[in-house]
Every structure is written in structure tokens, then in C-alpha cells.
């Protein structure tokens, strides 16, 4: 892998800090954040997603210790944690939990984990919906695998990272973020079936088009009750259908007709939520075909449709996200845009022709500040490889 200047300087900083703290040379792992082109709130409904790993990552330097202690340093927070490998439990600090949760899951699989030192940091903006937590979990799983020669395969590491987030951190996320962080491939998106976990790399070689992330600067809180409420609403819809179609196990198996017949008359809100999910799965399948045909314009239109669904039917958007999508809609050079991730803040993902990016940012930044009284942050996403040793 050819490291960029940014990557070199980030990993250099981490290594320096590690040597200064622990007086020894570490092994260094890079684990990226992710974007998701289409397929939102579908992963925990056993549906499809289309994420990719990006050029923003966590860098983790690690080495084994002779005792049973875990010593973790967060370079960005300038905080450290010291604990015992035999007593891994959630902390009041919260940030070590992403690492400790993975340690616990690795132990639960019966793998021997000894004491270790760890320094981590990176450039994934926190709370911007690029999955810094999944990146940190995957970095930890990968590090432990290497340090202790555990021979876990990547999918095992993905699953235990998700479990750590579900059970230790307490966020009931789906599998998309960890999968994308671990399995990412440069210049490809991953078309993942969250039911079978079969996946396909689809080339994303869109000459002259860039992924532009517009950060609302509104901190989303995934742990917020809304995410879990959506999950429950989807489950409620499935239960209503199952009364008539016992073979339906998730919204993946549901059709729009089933929703019309069995959910609409019973619960209008649950119907809306489920309708969005079923439509989004269909949209993703069609969008995958667009990409294969090279019809990026059609793909972009589906992104706008996804936003509409997320905002109106699934109700996980916010005024700032809606504003940013409205502002770019119909603008020459903007191919598609929508809110990305769990919602209630974070970023919009935009496919934009290179030639118009500067002008777009120059106009949008003051417009956003005027309308929302917040600073707009802009990131240009590049699709990179998943978690690896550097
Ligand atoms: C968050 C979760 C993912 C997924 C998205 C919504 O990023 O961590 O598992 O559910 O929200 O698509």
C-alpha cells in the first residue's frame, strides 16, 4: 500500500508516542472509517448495503507486555487507561470500551489474550457518521489477532467487533460499519448481503467524480433511543406480517404487498418505517445495476430518493441534513446526495463532478452558516483498503 503524506504523518505520530511511552517498537495497524453509497438502515433488517472504506482511519500501535495489564493511550484525547486482562468491564471513561469490548469478545471465543500496550489516534472525525467506533473495534481485533497469533479470519473479527459494540458499548448497530472497515478495497464499493453475508466488490472508477462529505457539525448519538426505536418498529412490522406469513423472518423477506395488506391497516407509523426499508432494498439492487452499466446519473437519482425516504418515511434526518441535500439538488455537476449513516446529524454523502467542487463549497459554506448558524466541514472521500498492518 502506498501511504499518503497524511497517513505517514499520522502513523509517525502514533509510533513516536508509543516509543516515548513504552520504550519499545510497536506493530502498527491502520483501520479505516467508511462511507455508504446506498442501503441505509437496511443492515439490521437483513437487507443490502453498499459501503466502502475511506481515506480516514484509526492508527493503532501495539506490543505485548510481560504481565496481564492492558495499557491504552488515546493520543487525540490525551488520556490513558490501565486495567487488568482478567477483569475487563465497561468503564466510566467510555472511550476505552470500544477496545475492551473487543478484548472481551476475543476472550469469549476462547482465545488466550495476554497483557498489551496500545497507543491509538487518527483522523476520522468523531460523531460525523464515518464509523470511528467500528474502525477502533476492527483495529483492536486485528491487533490482538496479530499480537497473539490467534488465526481469526476477517469475518470472525467483524462479527466479534459488532458484538462488542452491541453488548459492551450498548449500541445495537448492524454489521455494515465493521464489515466495511475490515473488508474495504481501494476503488471498490462492497455490495453486501447482510442476510447471507455474501459480498461482491463493485468497481467504483468514476472518472472525474468525487465523493464529497458535507458535515453538518451536528453530533449524532447512535446510542440515542431513536435508532433502537426504528429497530423495534421494523420488528413490529415483521411480527404483523408473520401472523399471516410465518416464513417471513425479517423485512428482507417482506414485499410491499404484504406491508399494504397486513401492516398498513394495523399501524400507520410502523407501515411507513417498513415501507422505507423494503423500498430501499429494491432501490439498492437497481442502483447496483446502474453502477455495473456505468449509469452514474441514474445511480445519483436513487441517492436522492433514498434521502427522501430516510427523511419523510423513516424520519431519521434533521433540518441541517435536509438543508444540505436541498441545496445541492438540481445543481449542475451534483450527481446524487443524501444523508449518510444512522442519521440525526453527521454528514451528507454527495457524488460531485470534480470541476464544480470548489464553487459548490464556496457557495454552500456561507449559506449553511447563515441558515443553520453552524460551520460546514467538507471532506473529500477516497475509497481505500480495509484494516491492515502497515
Ligand atoms: C449506523 C449503524 C449501522 C447502520 C447505519 C444505518 O451506522 O452502525 O449498522 O445501521 O447506522 O444504515
Coordinates of C-alpha atoms and ligand atoms in Angstrom, one line a residue, residues 34 36 39-45 49 129-131 133-134 162 165 171-178 220 222 227 231 276 310 314 338-343, ligand 1:
X34 CA -16.5 4.1 6.0
X36 CA -22.1 4.1 2.5
X39 CA -28.7 1.0 1.5
X40 CA -29.3 2.8 4.8
X41 CA -30.9 1.3 7.8
X42 CA -31.1 -2.0 5.9
X43 CA -28.3 -3.9 7.6
X44 CA -30.2 -4.8 10.8
X45 CA -33.1 -5.7 8.6
X49 CA -25.8 -2.2 1.8
X129 CA -21.1 9.3 10.9
X130 CA -18.0 7.8 9.4
X131 CA -17.8 5.0 11.9
X133 CA -16.1 3.3 16.6
X134 CA -16.2 0.4 14.1
X162 CA -20.1 -5.8 16.1
X165 CA -20.5 -2.7 20.1
X171 CA -25.3 0.3 20.7
X172 CA -27.5 -2.2 18.7
X173 CA -25.8 -1.4 15.4
X174 CA -25.9 -3.7 12.3
X175 CA -22.9 -5.3 10.7
X176 CA -22.2 -2.7 7.9
X177 CA -19.7 -0.5 9.6
X178 CA -17.4 -3.2 10.9
X220 CA -25.4 12.4 16.1
X222 CA -26.3 6.5 17.7
X227 CA -32.0 4.1 16.5
X231 CA -35.3 -1.4 15.0
X276 CA -39.0 2.7 3.5
X310 CA -35.0 8.5 5.2
X314 CA -38.0 6.7 8.2
X338 CA -28.3 12.0 0.7
X339 CA -27.8 11.8 4.4
X340 CA -25.5 9.0 5.4
X341 CA -25.4 6.6 8.4
X342 CA -27.7 6.4 11.4
X343 CA -28.9 10.0 11.0
Ligands
LIG1 C1 -25.1 3.1 11.8 C2 -25.0 1.6 12.2 C3 -25.1 0.7 11.0 C4 -26.3 1.0 10.1 C5 -26.4 2.5 9.9 C6 -27.6 2.9 9.1 O1 -24.0 3.5 11.1 O2 -23.8 1.4 12.9 O3 -25.0 -0.6 11.4 O4 -27.4 0.5 10.7 O5 -26.3 3.3 11.1 O6 -27.6 2.4 7.9

